[in-house]
Amino acid sequence: MSMYPLRDWSRRHEDDSDTVFVRDLSANAVVGVDAWGRKKKQPLQISVKVSLAQPFASAAEQDQVDQSTVHYGLLSKAVKSMIEAHAHEELSLASMSDKILDAALDSWSGAPEGLMDAIQIWVFLPKASLLGRGIQLHYCHSFSAEKSYGAKARVLSVRDVMVPSIVGVNRHERGMKQLVVLNLWIDPLWNEEASDSYGEVEQLMVKIWFADVGRALQTVEEGQFETLETLATKVASTVIKHFVFRALAGAKVRVRAEKPSAVPDATASGVEITRRSGLDDQFANQVWAECGRQIPSRIPFPFPLTGRLDEYLESKPS
């Protein structure tokens, strides 16, 4: 089965298919790691969306759930039963998404062949981030022979990490810190073993450092930056350099950086960038050169990483 970037996978399924979904199904399980890096039971929210190969015309005409559609009640029960059956088992975030897919397929065991075109699964861990809103894995799977049966996409995201920092070009922004909200996506997550490394990624997002002439290296929280463009680019390069090259070579990193307080009449203002880690890309090649064209041997970082990233790097042998 092929693993595609989400945008490429989505292009194969960009149509007006009828869909059936369950959103934010709540449960508790030993999945991934908690905000402190521990394998402990934690809350999760599961969303599932099924795209049908054909419109559910007969179900609509007869006003009943028939074999032209998917029974979302049975789907919900199957997912909940699966989680209860594995209540005491330690599962990675990727393994949980696979088991949700298996539970969904079991709930459709009597469905006619070719009913489903594709399925998308979101597993959200609201308590798995110390500084953010949570961690999410987005998993997609194709059932269509015409659209590459078994084609998959898997994206890991760290959501709404809030860091106080001095950011801005305006005079009034230079004297006080304001909250910067960072979101980061890694796509595709082709290495399932990396699905539980989001704590390390979050640390890299907030402990990146900036060199400035005549000034010590600083973290995001310590720093004084004029543009979100610089901040977002440095976040991307740091995560690629110290995580993606080692664990997910070839994956793209998308970063969104926002300032909720910058524009009074707007919810937020910000920038969003996508940077590639493939060595055929100019940006990735520049980052690779900064690594000495070899994967740094000083990682993975300890969790939690005490102090600053530059201090940790300097304390370890090359």
mmCIF file of N, CA and C in Angstrom, residues 115-162:
data_model
loop_
_atom_site.group_PDB
_atom_site.id
_atom_site.type_symbol
_atom_site.label_atom_id
_atom_site.label_comp_id
_atom_site.label_asym_id
_atom_site.label_seq_id
_atom_site.Cartn_x
_atom_site.Cartn_y
_atom_site.Cartn_z
ATOM 1 N N LEU A 115 -19.375 -0.229 -1.817
ATOM 2 C CA LEU A 115 -20.175 0.825 -1.198
ATOM 3 C C LEU A 115 -19.319 2.035 -0.837
ATOM 4 N N MET A 116 -18.147 1.780 -0.220
ATOM 5 C CA MET A 116 -17.304 2.866 0.259
ATOM 6 C C MET A 116 -16.237 3.246 -0.756
ATOM 7 N N ASP A 117 -16.019 4.538 -0.900
ATOM 8 C CA ASP A 117 -14.944 5.047 -1.741
ATOM 9 C C ASP A 117 -13.688 5.298 -0.914
ATOM 10 N N ALA A 118 -13.860 5.879 0.295
ATOM 11 C CA ALA A 118 -12.711 6.206 1.135
ATOM 12 C C ALA A 118 -13.172 6.476 2.556
ATOM 13 N N ILE A 119 -12.219 6.455 3.470
ATOM 14 C CA ILE A 119 -12.497 6.775 4.864
ATOM 15 C C ILE A 119 -11.400 7.695 5.384
ATOM 16 N N GLN A 120 -11.795 8.634 6.229
ATOM 17 C CA GLN A 120 -10.836 9.500 6.912
ATOM 18 C C GLN A 120 -11.086 9.396 8.416
ATOM 19 N N ILE A 121 -9.997 9.316 9.173
ATOM 20 C CA ILE A 121 -10.061 9.142 10.619
ATOM 21 C C ILE A 121 -9.192 10.218 11.268
ATOM 22 N N TRP A 122 -9.740 10.865 12.276
ATOM 23 C CA TRP A 122 -8.985 11.832 13.064
ATOM 24 C C TRP A 122 -8.952 11.347 14.516
ATOM 25 N N VAL A 123 -7.765 11.230 15.077
ATOM 26 C CA VAL A 123 -7.613 10.900 16.492
ATOM 27 C C VAL A 123 -6.965 12.108 17.154
ATOM 28 N N PHE A 124 -7.689 12.717 18.087
ATOM 29 C CA PHE A 124 -7.229 13.936 18.746
ATOM 30 C C PHE A 124 -7.006 13.661 20.226
ATOM 31 N N LEU A 125 -5.823 14.056 20.725
ATOM 32 C CA LEU A 125 -5.470 13.879 22.133
ATOM 33 C C LEU A 125 -5.403 15.258 22.787
ATOM 34 N N PRO A 126 -6.457 15.677 23.493
ATOM 35 C CA PRO A 126 -6.498 17.041 24.035
ATOM 36 C C PRO A 126 -5.585 17.277 25.221
ATOM 37 N N LYS A 127 -5.082 16.209 25.849
ATOM 38 C CA LYS A 127 -4.237 16.357 27.033
ATOM 39 C C LYS A 127 -2.798 15.907 26.773
ATOM 40 N N ALA A 128 -2.406 15.781 25.520
ATOM 41 C CA ALA A 128 -1.078 15.261 25.195
ATOM 42 C C ALA A 128 -0.055 16.356 24.921
ATOM 43 N N SER A 129 -0.445 17.608 25.065
ATOM 44 C CA SER A 129 0.454 18.731 24.825
ATOM 45 C C SER A 129 0.505 19.610 26.063
ATOM 46 N N LEU A 130 1.721 19.992 26.469
ATOM 47 C CA LEU A 130 1.864 20.862 27.639
ATOM 48 C C LEU A 130 1.505 22.310 27.322
ATOM 49 N N LEU A 131 1.845 22.778 26.141
ATOM 50 C CA LEU A 131 1.678 24.187 25.803
ATOM 51 C C LEU A 131 0.616 24.429 24.741
ATOM 52 N N GLY A 132 0.059 23.364 24.179
ATOM 53 C CA GLY A 132 -0.884 23.524 23.090
ATOM 54 C C GLY A 132 -2.256 22.961 23.394
ATOM 55 N N ARG A 133 -3.131 23.052 22.382
ATOM 56 C CA ARG A 133 -4.509 22.561 22.521
ATOM 57 C C ARG A 133 -4.583 21.052 22.425
ATOM 58 N N GLY A 134 -3.573 20.424 21.785
ATOM 59 C CA GLY A 134 -3.581 18.976 21.679
ATOM 60 C C GLY A 134 -2.780 18.478 20.490
ATOM 61 N N ILE A 135 -2.839 17.151 20.311
ATOM 62 C CA ILE A 135 -2.129 16.449 19.240
ATOM 63 C C ILE A 135 -3.158 15.724 18.383
ATOM 64 N N GLN A 136 -2.950 15.736 17.080
ATOM 65 C CA GLN A 136 -3.906 15.060 16.192
ATOM 66 C C GLN A 136 -3.195 14.236 15.130
ATOM 67 N N LEU A 137 -3.755 13.054 14.874
ATOM 68 C CA LEU A 137 -3.329 12.231 13.749
ATOM 69 C C LEU A 137 -4.503 12.122 12.785
ATOM 70 N N HIS A 138 -4.258 12.458 11.527
ATOM 71 C CA HIS A 138 -5.267 12.374 10.476
ATOM 72 C C HIS A 138 -4.865 11.229 9.551
ATOM 73 N N TYR A 139 -5.748 10.230 9.430
ATOM 74 C CA TYR A 139 -5.439 9.015 8.675
ATOM 75 C C TYR A 139 -6.484 8.833 7.584
ATOM 76 N N CYS A 140 -6.032 8.585 6.368
ATOM 77 C CA CYS A 140 -6.935 8.405 5.222
ATOM 78 C C CYS A 140 -6.643 7.061 4.555
ATOM 79 N N HIS A 141 -7.702 6.425 4.053
ATOM 80 C CA HIS A 141 -7.548 5.125 3.393
ATOM 81 C C HIS A 141 -8.538 5.052 2.238
ATOM 82 N N SER A 142 -8.051 4.604 1.078
ATOM 83 C CA SER A 142 -8.879 4.504 -0.122
ATOM 84 C C SER A 142 -9.364 3.074 -0.321
ATOM 85 N N PHE A 143 -10.635 2.941 -0.725
ATOM 86 C CA PHE A 143 -11.200 1.623 -1.057
ATOM 87 C C PHE A 143 -11.454 1.479 -2.545
ATOM 88 N N SER A 144 -11.247 2.534 -3.313
ATOM 89 C CA SER A 144 -11.605 2.542 -4.725
ATOM 90 C C SER A 144 -10.492 1.958 -5.578
ATOM 91 N N ALA A 145 -10.857 0.962 -6.422
ATOM 92 C CA ALA A 145 -9.875 0.377 -7.344
ATOM 93 C C ALA A 145 -9.424 1.410 -8.377
ATOM 94 N N GLU A 146 -10.324 2.329 -8.735
ATOM 95 C CA GLU A 146 -9.996 3.343 -9.725
ATOM 96 C C GLU A 146 -9.075 4.416 -9.157
ATOM 97 N N LYS A 147 -9.058 4.542 -7.833
ATOM 98 C CA LYS A 147 -8.259 5.591 -7.189
ATOM 99 C C LYS A 147 -7.176 4.981 -6.308
ATOM 100 N N SER A 148 -6.568 3.911 -6.776
ATOM 101 C CA SER A 148 -5.468 3.234 -6.068
ATOM 102 C C SER A 148 -5.957 2.637 -4.755
ATOM 103 N N TYR A 149 -6.529 1.444 -4.831
ATOM 104 C CA TYR A 149 -7.025 0.772 -3.634
ATOM 105 C C TYR A 149 -5.893 0.635 -2.610
ATOM 106 N N GLY A 150 -6.219 0.977 -1.375
ATOM 107 C CA GLY A 150 -5.251 0.868 -0.302
ATOM 108 C C GLY A 150 -4.340 2.066 -0.163
ATOM 109 N N ALA A 151 -4.473 3.059 -1.048
ATOM 110 C CA ALA A 151 -3.649 4.267 -0.918
ATOM 111 C C ALA A 151 -3.965 4.948 0.402
ATOM 112 N N LYS A 152 -2.920 5.388 1.092
ATOM 113 C CA LYS A 152 -3.098 5.946 2.426
ATOM 114 C C LYS A 152 -2.435 7.322 2.529
ATOM 115 N N ALA A 153 -2.891 8.083 3.513
ATOM 116 C CA ALA A 153 -2.237 9.333 3.900
ATOM 117 C C ALA A 153 -2.305 9.407 5.416
ATOM 118 N N ARG A 154 -1.241 9.919 6.030
ATOM 119 C CA ARG A 154 -1.228 10.034 7.492
ATOM 120 C C ARG A 154 -0.454 11.303 7.858
ATOM 121 N N VAL A 155 -1.096 12.190 8.612
ATOM 122 C CA VAL A 155 -0.517 13.485 8.970
ATOM 123 C C VAL A 155 -0.534 13.634 10.487
ATOM 124 N N LEU A 156 0.609 14.015 11.056
ATOM 125 C CA LEU A 156 0.706 14.299 12.488
ATOM 126 C C LEU A 156 0.741 15.805 12.682
ATOM 127 N N SER A 157 -0.055 16.315 13.627
ATOM 128 C CA SER A 157 -0.066 17.757 13.862
ATOM 129 C C SER A 157 -0.009 18.073 15.349
ATOM 130 N N VAL A 158 0.700 19.157 15.658
ATOM 131 C CA VAL A 158 0.762 19.723 17.003
ATOM 132 C C VAL A 158 -0.030 21.020 16.937
ATOM 133 N N ARG A 159 -1.087 21.135 17.762
ATOM 134 C CA ARG A 159 -2.074 22.186 17.560
ATOM 135 C C ARG A 159 -1.995 23.294 18.601
ATOM 136 N N ASP A 160 -2.005 24.518 18.128
ATOM 137 C CA ASP A 160 -2.169 25.727 18.948
ATOM 138 C C ASP A 160 -1.230 25.786 20.146
ATOM 139 N N VAL A 161 0.069 25.656 19.863
ATOM 140 C CA VAL A 161 1.081 25.819 20.906
ATOM 141 C C VAL A 161 1.244 27.314 21.165
ATOM 142 N N MET A 162 1.082 27.737 22.423
ATOM 143 C CA MET A 162 1.093 29.153 22.774
ATOM 144 C C MET A 162 2.375 29.502 23.519
#
